[in-house]
Short mmCIF file of C-alpha atoms in Angstrom, two decimals:
data_model
loop_
_atom_site.label_atom_id
_atom_site.label_comp_id
_atom_site.label_asym_id
_atom_site.label_seq_id
_atom_site.Cartn_x
_atom_site.Cartn_y
_atom_site.Cartn_z
CA MET A 1 -1.68 18.00 -0.66
CA SER A 2 -3.08 16.75 1.78
CA ALA A 3 -2.10 17.56 5.79
CA ARG A 4 0.46 15.07 7.81
CA ARG A 5 -0.66 11.55 8.97
CA THR A 6 -0.19 9.91 12.40
CA VAL A 7 0.93 6.36 12.47
CA PHE A 8 1.48 4.27 15.65
CA GLY A 9 1.61 0.48 16.58
CA GLU A 10 -0.09 -1.34 19.31
CA VAL A 11 0.24 -4.89 20.55
CA MET A 12 -3.16 -6.39 22.68
CA GLU A 13 -2.92 -9.58 23.80
CA GLY A 14 -5.91 -11.54 25.62
CA SER A 15 -8.31 -14.92 24.79
CA LEU A 16 -10.88 -15.89 22.27
CA ARG A 17 -13.28 -18.03 22.89
CA LEU A 18 -15.34 -19.50 19.49
CA ALA A 19 -18.72 -20.85 19.74
CA GLY A 20 -19.38 -24.47 20.38
CA GLU A 21 -15.72 -24.72 22.66
CA ASP A 22 -15.76 -24.55 26.22
CA ARG A 23 -12.00 -23.18 26.75
CA ASP A 24 -10.23 -20.20 25.48
CA ARG A 25 -7.33 -19.66 22.94
CA PRO A 26 -4.74 -17.43 23.76
CA MET A 27 -4.89 -14.41 21.14
CA ARG A 28 -2.98 -11.30 20.00
CA LEU A 29 -3.44 -8.45 17.54
CA GLU A 30 -0.04 -6.15 16.29
CA LEU A 31 -1.29 -3.26 14.47
CA THR A 32 -0.12 -0.43 12.37
CA ALA A 33 -2.84 2.50 12.48
CA ASP A 34 -2.67 5.15 9.86
CA LEU A 35 -4.68 7.96 10.49
CA PRO A 36 -5.15 11.74 9.18
CA GLY A 37 -3.80 14.56 10.49
CA VAL A 38 -2.24 14.82 13.75
CA LEU A 39 -4.05 13.23 16.17
CA ARG A 40 -5.60 14.76 18.83
CA PRO A 41 -7.37 13.49 22.04
CA TRP A 42 -10.25 15.76 21.34
CA GLY A 43 -10.85 15.26 17.65
CA ASP A 44 -12.56 12.40 15.92
CA ALA A 45 -10.14 10.96 13.16
CA GLU A 46 -10.76 7.24 11.09
CA GLY A 47 -8.32 5.71 9.14
CA ALA A 48 -6.41 2.56 8.17
CA LEU A 49 -5.59 -0.50 10.45
CA THR A 50 -3.33 -2.98 9.06
CA GLY A 51 -1.82 -5.79 11.26
CA ARG A 52 -1.16 -9.49 11.97
CA VAL A 53 -4.03 -11.79 13.93
CA ARG A 54 -2.44 -14.85 15.78
CA VAL A 55 -4.37 -17.62 17.53
CA PRO A 56 -1.76 -20.44 17.63
CA ASP A 57 -3.57 -23.65 16.03
CA TRP A 58 -6.46 -21.53 14.18
CA ALA A 59 -5.50 -18.04 12.60
CA ASP A 60 -2.27 -16.21 11.63
CA ASP A 61 -2.72 -13.86 8.86
CA PRO A 62 -0.08 -10.91 8.99
CA ALA A 63 -2.33 -9.39 6.30
CA ALA A 64 -4.97 -8.81 8.27
CA SER A 65 -7.01 -4.65 7.09
CA GLY A 66 -9.34 -2.63 8.10
CA ARG A 67 -10.49 0.90 9.88
CA LEU A 68 -9.51 2.27 12.96
CA ARG A 69 -11.60 5.21 14.56
CA VAL A 70 -9.93 7.70 17.71
CA ALA A 71 -12.82 9.18 19.21
CA PRO A 72 -11.98 9.08 22.92
CA VAL A 73 -13.38 12.40 23.66
CA ALA A 74 -15.96 13.04 21.10
CA ALA A 75 -17.68 9.94 21.26
CA ARG A 76 -15.96 8.08 23.86
CA ARG A 77 -15.09 5.40 22.23
CA ILE A 78 -12.09 3.72 19.84
CA ARG A 79 -13.53 1.81 17.62
CA TYR A 80 -11.61 -1.51 15.44
CA THR A 81 -12.57 -3.43 12.80
CA LEU A 82 -10.39 -5.93 11.30
CA GLY A 83 -10.28 -8.12 8.56
CA PHE A 84 -8.62 -11.15 8.43
CA THR A 85 -8.53 -15.29 7.22
CA ALA A 86 -8.43 -18.24 9.25
CA GLY A 87 -6.64 -21.23 8.94
CA ASP A 88 -8.56 -23.14 7.16
CA GLY A 89 -9.51 -20.04 4.74
CA ARG A 90 -12.46 -18.54 6.13
CA ARG A 91 -12.81 -14.57 6.02
CA LEU A 92 -13.79 -13.07 9.39
CA ARG A 93 -13.88 -10.22 10.62
CA LEU A 94 -13.15 -8.34 13.98
CA ASP A 95 -15.28 -5.85 15.58
CA GLY A 96 -15.24 -3.86 18.90
CA TRP A 97 -14.46 -0.95 20.65
CA LYS A 98 -12.65 0.75 23.95
CA THR A 99 -15.55 2.38 25.31
CA VAL A 100 -13.85 5.37 27.11
CA THR A 101 -14.97 6.47 30.60
CA PRO A 102 -13.61 9.09 32.98
CA ARG A 103 -14.48 7.26 36.19
CA ARG A 104 -11.84 4.64 35.29
CA PRO A 105 -9.79 6.07 32.22
CA VAL A 106 -6.65 3.34 32.50
CA ARG A 107 -9.12 0.84 31.67
CA SER A 108 -11.37 1.78 29.77
CA MET A 109 -8.37 3.00 27.18
CA THR A 110 -6.55 -0.47 27.77
CA PHE A 111 -9.49 -2.95 27.65
CA LEU A 112 -10.62 -4.05 23.94
CA PRO A 113 -14.01 -6.70 24.12
CA LEU A 114 -14.33 -8.21 20.54
CA THR A 115 -16.88 -10.27 18.38
CA VAL A 116 -15.61 -12.14 15.90
CA THR A 117 -18.45 -12.97 12.66
CA ASP A 118 -18.14 -14.54 9.73
CA GLU A 119 -19.31 -13.26 5.84
CA ASP A 120 -22.70 -13.74 6.72
CA GLY A 121 -22.96 -12.09 9.65
CA ALA A 122 -23.12 -15.25 12.19
CA VAL A 123 -21.11 -14.61 15.57
CA VAL A 124 -17.66 -17.29 15.76
CA GLY A 125 -16.16 -16.11 18.78
CA GLU A 126 -16.09 -13.48 21.59
CA ALA A 127 -12.43 -12.06 22.60
CA ARG A 128 -11.40 -10.23 25.45
CA LEU A 129 -8.10 -8.47 24.67
CA ARG A 130 -5.56 -6.02 26.49
CA PHE A 131 -2.72 -3.35 26.29
CA ASP A 132 0.28 -4.05 28.98
CA LEU A 133 0.96 -0.66 30.21
CA ARG A 134 4.17 -1.84 32.50
CA ARG A 135 5.63 -3.96 29.36
CA ASP A 136 4.39 -1.74 26.06
CA LEU A 137 3.61 1.72 26.79
CA VAL A 138 6.91 3.45 26.65
CA ARG A 139 7.73 1.77 23.09
CA PHE A 140 3.96 2.79 22.44
CA LEU A 141 4.16 6.69 22.81
CA GLY A 142 8.06 5.95 21.44
CA GLY A 143 6.60 4.60 17.82
CA PHE A 144 3.96 7.49 16.98
CA ARG A 145 5.08 9.56 13.71
CA PHE A 146 3.87 12.08 12.19
CA PRO A 147 4.75 11.56 8.56
CA GLY A 148 3.98 13.74 5.48
CA PRO A 149 0.85 12.92 2.93
CA ASP A 150 0.45 10.13 1.56
CA PRO A 151 2.54 9.08 -1.05
CA MET A 152 -0.40 7.59 -2.88
CA ARG A 153 -2.56 10.93 -2.56
CA SER A 154 -2.32 13.18 -5.94
CA ARG A 155 0.90 15.54 -5.95
CA TRP A 156 -0.48 17.66 -9.00
CA ARG A 157 -1.01 21.07 -7.83
CA GLY A 158 -2.32 22.67 -10.97
CA GLN A 159 0.86 23.24 -12.78
CA ALA A 160 1.68 23.21 -16.43
CA GLY A 161 3.58 20.11 -18.23
CA ARG A 162 3.41 17.54 -15.25
CA LEU A 163 2.72 13.79 -16.00
CA GLU A 164 1.47 11.96 -12.73
CA VAL A 165 1.28 8.20 -12.75
CA TRP A 166 -0.05 5.36 -10.88
CA TYR A 167 0.45 2.24 -11.75
CA THR A 168 -0.10 -1.49 -9.85
CA THR A 169 1.57 -5.19 -10.65
CA LEU A 170 0.67 -8.43 -9.46
CA THR A 171 1.30 -12.09 -10.33
CA ASP A 172 -1.33 -15.25 -9.78
CA PRO A 173 0.50 -17.53 -7.79
CA ALA A 174 -1.90 -20.41 -9.08
CA THR A 175 -1.39 -19.50 -12.80
CA GLY A 176 1.83 -17.50 -12.99
CA THR A 177 -0.58 -14.80 -15.03
CA GLY A 178 0.70 -11.08 -14.76
CA VAL A 179 -1.79 -8.11 -14.45
CA TRP A 180 -0.69 -4.60 -14.62
CA ILE A 181 -3.18 -1.73 -14.07
CA HIS A 182 -1.44 2.13 -15.15
CA HIS A 183 -3.17 5.01 -14.33
CA GLU A 184 -1.87 8.70 -15.86
CA LEU A 185 -2.82 12.53 -15.47
CA VAL A 186 -1.46 14.67 -17.94
CA ALA A 187 -1.33 18.11 -17.23
CA PRO A 188 -1.38 20.62 -20.74
CA GLU A 189 2.12 21.41 -21.48
CA ARG A 190 1.67 25.15 -21.55
CA GLY A 191 -1.02 28.02 -20.58
CA ALA A 192 -3.37 27.78 -17.20
CA ALA A 193 -3.68 24.19 -16.22
CA ASP A 194 -6.68 24.16 -14.30
CA ALA A 195 -8.06 20.79 -13.37
CA GLY A 196 -10.55 21.25 -16.24
CA ALA A 197 -8.32 21.32 -18.53
CA ALA A 198 -5.76 18.18 -17.26
CA ARG A 199 -6.78 14.73 -18.69
CA ALA A 200 -7.11 11.25 -17.06
CA HIS A 201 -6.31 7.91 -18.53
CA GLY A 202 -4.13 4.62 -18.69
CA TRP A 203 -4.45 1.07 -19.73
CA ALA A 204 -4.78 -2.84 -17.91
CA ALA A 205 -2.95 -5.58 -19.56
CA VAL A 206 -3.16 -9.01 -18.69
CA PHE A 207 -0.29 -11.61 -19.37
CA PRO A 208 -1.51 -15.03 -19.19
CA PRO A 209 1.92 -17.83 -19.71
CA GLY A 210 2.64 -18.86 -22.69
CA GLU A 211 -0.22 -16.80 -24.75
CA ALA A 212 -0.39 -13.18 -26.14
CA PRO A 213 -1.31 -10.61 -23.60
CA VAL A 214 -4.72 -8.69 -23.73
CA LEU A 215 -4.26 -4.84 -23.38
CA ALA A 216 -6.97 -2.02 -23.41
CA ARG A 217 -6.90 1.40 -22.53
CA PHE A 218 -9.36 3.70 -21.10
CA GLY A 219 -10.13 7.13 -21.47
CA PRO A 220 -9.01 10.08 -21.57
CA GLU A 221 -11.50 11.40 -19.01
CA ARG A 222 -12.11 14.86 -17.68
CA TRP A 223 -9.35 14.93 -14.52
CA SER A 224 -11.82 15.27 -11.91
CA PRO A 225 -10.12 15.55 -8.20
CA PRO A 226 -11.32 12.85 -6.20
CA ALA A 227 -12.44 13.41 -2.92
CA ASP A 228 -11.27 10.08 -0.84
CA ALA A 229 -9.68 8.30 -4.12
CA ALA A 230 -5.90 8.42 -4.92
CA PHE A 231 -6.92 8.69 -9.18
CA ALA A 232 -10.47 8.35 -10.63
CA ALA A 233 -11.43 8.67 -14.58
CA GLY A 234 -14.79 7.27 -15.33
CA PRO A 235 -14.87 3.81 -14.14
CA VAL A 236 -12.09 3.66 -13.11
CA GLU A 237 -11.31 4.42 -9.58
CA GLN A 238 -8.28 3.62 -6.59
CA ALA A 239 -8.88 4.19 -3.69
CA ASP A 240 -8.16 3.22 0.30
CA GLY A 241 -6.45 -0.34 -0.56
CA ARG A 242 -9.41 -0.80 -3.71
CA LEU A 243 -8.73 -1.01 -7.04
CA THR A 244 -11.96 -1.06 -9.47
CA GLY A 245 -12.60 -0.27 -12.79
CA THR A 246 -13.21 -1.50 -16.56
CA ALA A 247 -10.85 -0.91 -19.67
CA GLY A 248 -12.16 -2.64 -23.06
CA ASP A 249 -12.12 -6.10 -22.52
CA VAL A 250 -10.79 -5.92 -19.34
CA GLY A 251 -12.25 -5.86 -15.72
CA TRP A 252 -10.75 -5.54 -12.37
CA ASP A 253 -11.87 -5.36 -8.62
CA LEU A 254 -9.30 -6.05 -6.30
CA ARG A 255 -8.46 -5.54 -2.85
CA GLU A 256 -4.82 -4.32 -1.53
CA LYS A 257 -3.39 -5.31 1.43
CA GLY A 258 -0.07 -4.61 3.24
CA GLY A 259 2.65 -3.44 1.64
CA GLY A 260 5.49 -2.24 3.89
CA PRO A 261 7.04 0.97 4.52
CA PRO A 262 7.25 3.13 0.77
CA LEU A 263 10.56 2.37 -1.24
CA TYR A 264 12.46 5.37 -2.19
CA THR A 265 14.29 4.30 -5.66
CA PHE A 266 15.38 7.85 -6.06
CA PRO A 267 16.72 8.94 -2.82
CA ARG A 268 13.97 10.38 -0.99
CA TRP A 269 14.64 13.95 -1.49
CA ALA A 270 14.26 13.44 -5.03
CA TRP A 271 10.30 12.53 -4.46
CA GLU A 272 9.31 15.35 -2.04
CA SER A 273 11.05 18.27 -3.15
CA GLU A 274 10.24 17.66 -7.28
CA LEU A 275 13.83 18.90 -8.33
CA LEU A 276 14.77 16.64 -10.67
CA PRO A 277 12.48 16.04 -14.21
CA ALA A 278 10.82 13.37 -12.40
CA ALA A 279 11.16 10.95 -9.38
CA GLN A 280 9.34 7.28 -8.76
CA ILE A 281 8.08 5.68 -5.53
CA VAL A 282 6.86 2.49 -4.64
CA PRO A 283 4.17 3.23 -1.74
CA ARG A 284 3.48 -0.27 -1.46
CA PRO A 285 6.39 -2.69 -2.61
CA ALA A 286 5.54 -5.74 -0.81
CA ALA A 287 1.56 -5.93 -1.45
CA THR A 288 -1.10 -8.62 -1.45
CA TYR A 289 -4.13 -8.72 -3.66
CA ASP A 290 -7.43 -10.82 -3.52
CA GLY A 291 -10.86 -9.80 -6.03
CA THR A 292 -11.09 -10.72 -9.19
CA VAL A 293 -10.04 -9.69 -12.82
CA ARG A 294 -11.83 -10.68 -16.09
CA PHE A 295 -10.43 -10.46 -19.38
CA GLY A 296 -12.16 -11.73 -22.50
CA ASP A 297 -14.40 -14.79 -21.39
CA ARG A 298 -11.97 -15.55 -18.59
CA VAL A 299 -12.05 -14.82 -14.91
CA LEU A 300 -9.17 -14.62 -12.86
CA GLU A 301 -10.01 -15.18 -9.04
CA LEU A 302 -7.04 -13.82 -7.10
CA ASP A 303 -5.92 -14.68 -3.49
CA ALA A 304 -3.33 -13.41 -1.98
CA ALA A 305 -1.15 -12.58 -5.33
CA PRO A 306 2.03 -10.41 -4.84
CA GLY A 307 2.50 -7.09 -6.13
CA ALA A 308 3.12 -3.72 -5.70
CA SER A 309 1.62 -0.01 -6.34
CA ALA A 310 4.26 2.28 -7.33
CA ARG A 311 4.03 6.05 -8.26
CA ILE A 312 5.66 8.48 -10.52
CA TYR A 313 5.49 12.18 -11.19
CA GLY A 314 7.04 14.80 -13.47
CA HIS A 315 7.14 16.38 -16.33
CA GLY A 316 6.98 13.89 -18.20
CA ASN A 317 7.85 10.17 -19.52
CA ALA A 318 11.32 9.64 -20.36
CA ARG A 319 12.25 8.71 -23.73
CA ARG A 320 13.42 4.89 -22.97
CA TRP A 321 13.13 3.09 -20.08
CA ALA A 322 13.20 -0.12 -18.05
CA TRP A 323 11.70 -1.42 -14.46
CA LEU A 324 12.32 -4.09 -12.72
CA HIS A 325 10.36 -5.16 -9.38
CA ALA A 326 11.15 -8.37 -7.16
CA ASP A 327 9.53 -10.12 -4.28
CA LEU A 328 12.22 -12.03 -2.98
CA GLY A 329 10.21 -13.69 -0.45
CA GLY A 330 10.53 -12.76 3.92
CA GLY A 331 9.56 -9.15 3.02
CA ASP A 332 12.45 -8.30 0.89
CA VAL A 333 12.30 -6.79 -2.26
CA CYS A 334 14.19 -5.56 -5.08
CA GLU A 335 13.47 -2.24 -7.87
CA ILE A 336 15.14 -1.58 -10.82
CA VAL A 337 14.33 1.52 -12.44
CA ALA A 338 16.71 2.82 -15.37
CA ALA A 339 15.60 5.73 -17.60
CA VAL A 340 17.03 8.30 -20.70
CA SER A 341 15.88 11.61 -19.80
CA THR A 342 14.79 13.74 -22.80
CA ARG A 343 16.11 16.87 -21.60
CA PRO A 344 19.12 18.47 -23.73
CA GLY A 345 22.21 17.23 -21.88
CA MET A 346 20.24 14.75 -19.72
CA ASN A 347 19.77 12.59 -22.08
CA ARG A 348 23.40 11.72 -22.36
CA LEU A 349 22.84 10.17 -18.68
CA PRO A 350 20.86 6.96 -18.38
CA ARG A 351 20.75 6.18 -14.68
CA CYS A 352 19.86 3.14 -12.93
CA ARG A 353 18.79 3.02 -9.39
CA SER A 354 17.60 -0.06 -6.99
CA SER A 355 16.72 -0.26 -3.82
CA GLY A 356 15.32 -2.73 -1.63
CA SER A 357 15.13 -3.92 2.19
CA GLY A 358 16.77 -6.63 4.56
CA TRP A 359 20.01 -6.61 2.38
CA THR A 360 23.34 -5.98 3.59
CA ALA A 361 25.46 -3.50 1.46
CA PRO A 362 25.90 -4.33 -2.19
CA THR A 363 29.42 -5.08 -3.00
CA TRP A 364 31.32 -3.53 -5.91
CA PRO A 365 30.97 -6.59 -8.63
CA GLN A 366 27.55 -6.20 -7.71
CA ALA A 367 27.14 -2.42 -8.67
CA ILE A 368 29.40 -3.01 -11.83
CA ARG A 369 27.46 -5.85 -12.87
CA CYS A 370 24.21 -3.19 -12.84
CA SER A 371 26.68 -0.82 -15.26
CA ARG A 372 27.55 -3.30 -17.59
CA ARG A 373 24.02 -3.92 -18.24
CA CYS A 374 22.27 -0.58 -18.38
CA GLY A 375 25.36 2.27 -18.59
CA CYS A 376 24.87 3.83 -15.25
CA GLY A 377 27.98 4.82 -13.71
CA PRO A 378 29.39 2.49 -10.77
CA THR A 379 28.48 4.31 -7.37
CA SER A 380 24.30 3.32 -8.37
CA ALA A 381 23.05 1.19 -5.40
CA CYS A 382 22.08 -2.29 -7.15
CA ARG A 383 21.41 -4.68 -4.34
CA SER A 384 21.24 -8.44 -6.25
CA GLY A 385 19.49 -10.88 -4.40
CA ARG A 386 17.66 -14.11 -4.83
CA SER A 387 14.43 -13.20 -7.92
CA THR A 388 11.34 -15.38 -7.18
CA ALA A 389 9.04 -12.60 -9.80
CA ALA A 390 9.93 -10.15 -12.07
CA SER A 391 8.24 -7.60 -14.17
CA ALA A 392 10.23 -5.40 -17.13
CA THR A 393 9.19 -2.90 -19.23
CA GLY A 394 10.55 -0.48 -22.05
CA ALA A 395 13.42 -0.94 -24.43
CA SER A 396 16.04 -0.50 -22.57
CA THR A 397 17.17 -3.19 -20.50
CA CYS A 398 18.37 -3.42 -17.19
CA GLY A 399 19.05 -6.18 -14.36
#
């Protein structure tokens, strides 16, 4: 298990002057940084940077993503790099840094000059942004959090009889084509379960509307604990917001952006304590995906395709299971999981668990409707809503 992380938000405002213009445009960055370990002023940390880039009448991208390096003492620098999409569809990049100096500590820590370039490296504009100490300092300091390990990282620690799953689903908004990429780590059922004995495998599936799905498997490969990746097996890798790989006639190269806070379909303690036979979590419940998916002789070009990345960790697959994920729009997400355990006793207790964000508490009729469909008790938190997209798999039905 990796060390704890440091997560904080920052807002900066100022002006941007585009190349060829003689006036400044107002600009605002709303950023969230996720750095490995506990941030120390004398250290040198680099991690993910996500957020929103706003320039009225020119750009408003809520899914900007990039990197942040914080080394105010070690390198006297705090560097920001951020990719975003302008209003005309161009992919652009912000690059700048705060040069920390003891002679002017306040100004150097709050002033950020930026250069905006296009994909060819040509300069599009120059920006000057500031962090407002009087307005935002209290909120900035109060927003620091030190959560546990990245939920996308592998949880396996060499125990026998464990199954670990990473899976990503998305829908192309232009064609309605669905994509499902599934990764698994399988540890030996008995005996010494070292890394060399475990295997990694999985599959990819593409669902063109009105056609038979295209299915392909990859692996098994010997599990080699990835240094910076969440999962790696031969040509297949999921690391730092990027998914790449090939399986039969299916190939993919995807960039994952945003996603919001993790969604715990089981209670959070179940995921963190590992007391149940298995538990599921959705670390990226409202992500978007750019890139390509190739299947057969066709190429699917994706641009801000909605989807999610989820995880399962436990002692093995359920005997029967069903899963539904729905992006309801406006940041609301619904996740429903139903499963029948293979363990004696528990195999007579089918359960349904749903979770989401942005809803009021469910009413009893909603919970009862879920109970009637999947056999779970009326205490299940089934939050119904307007479903604009859904995916479900398995032998049973739920939701």
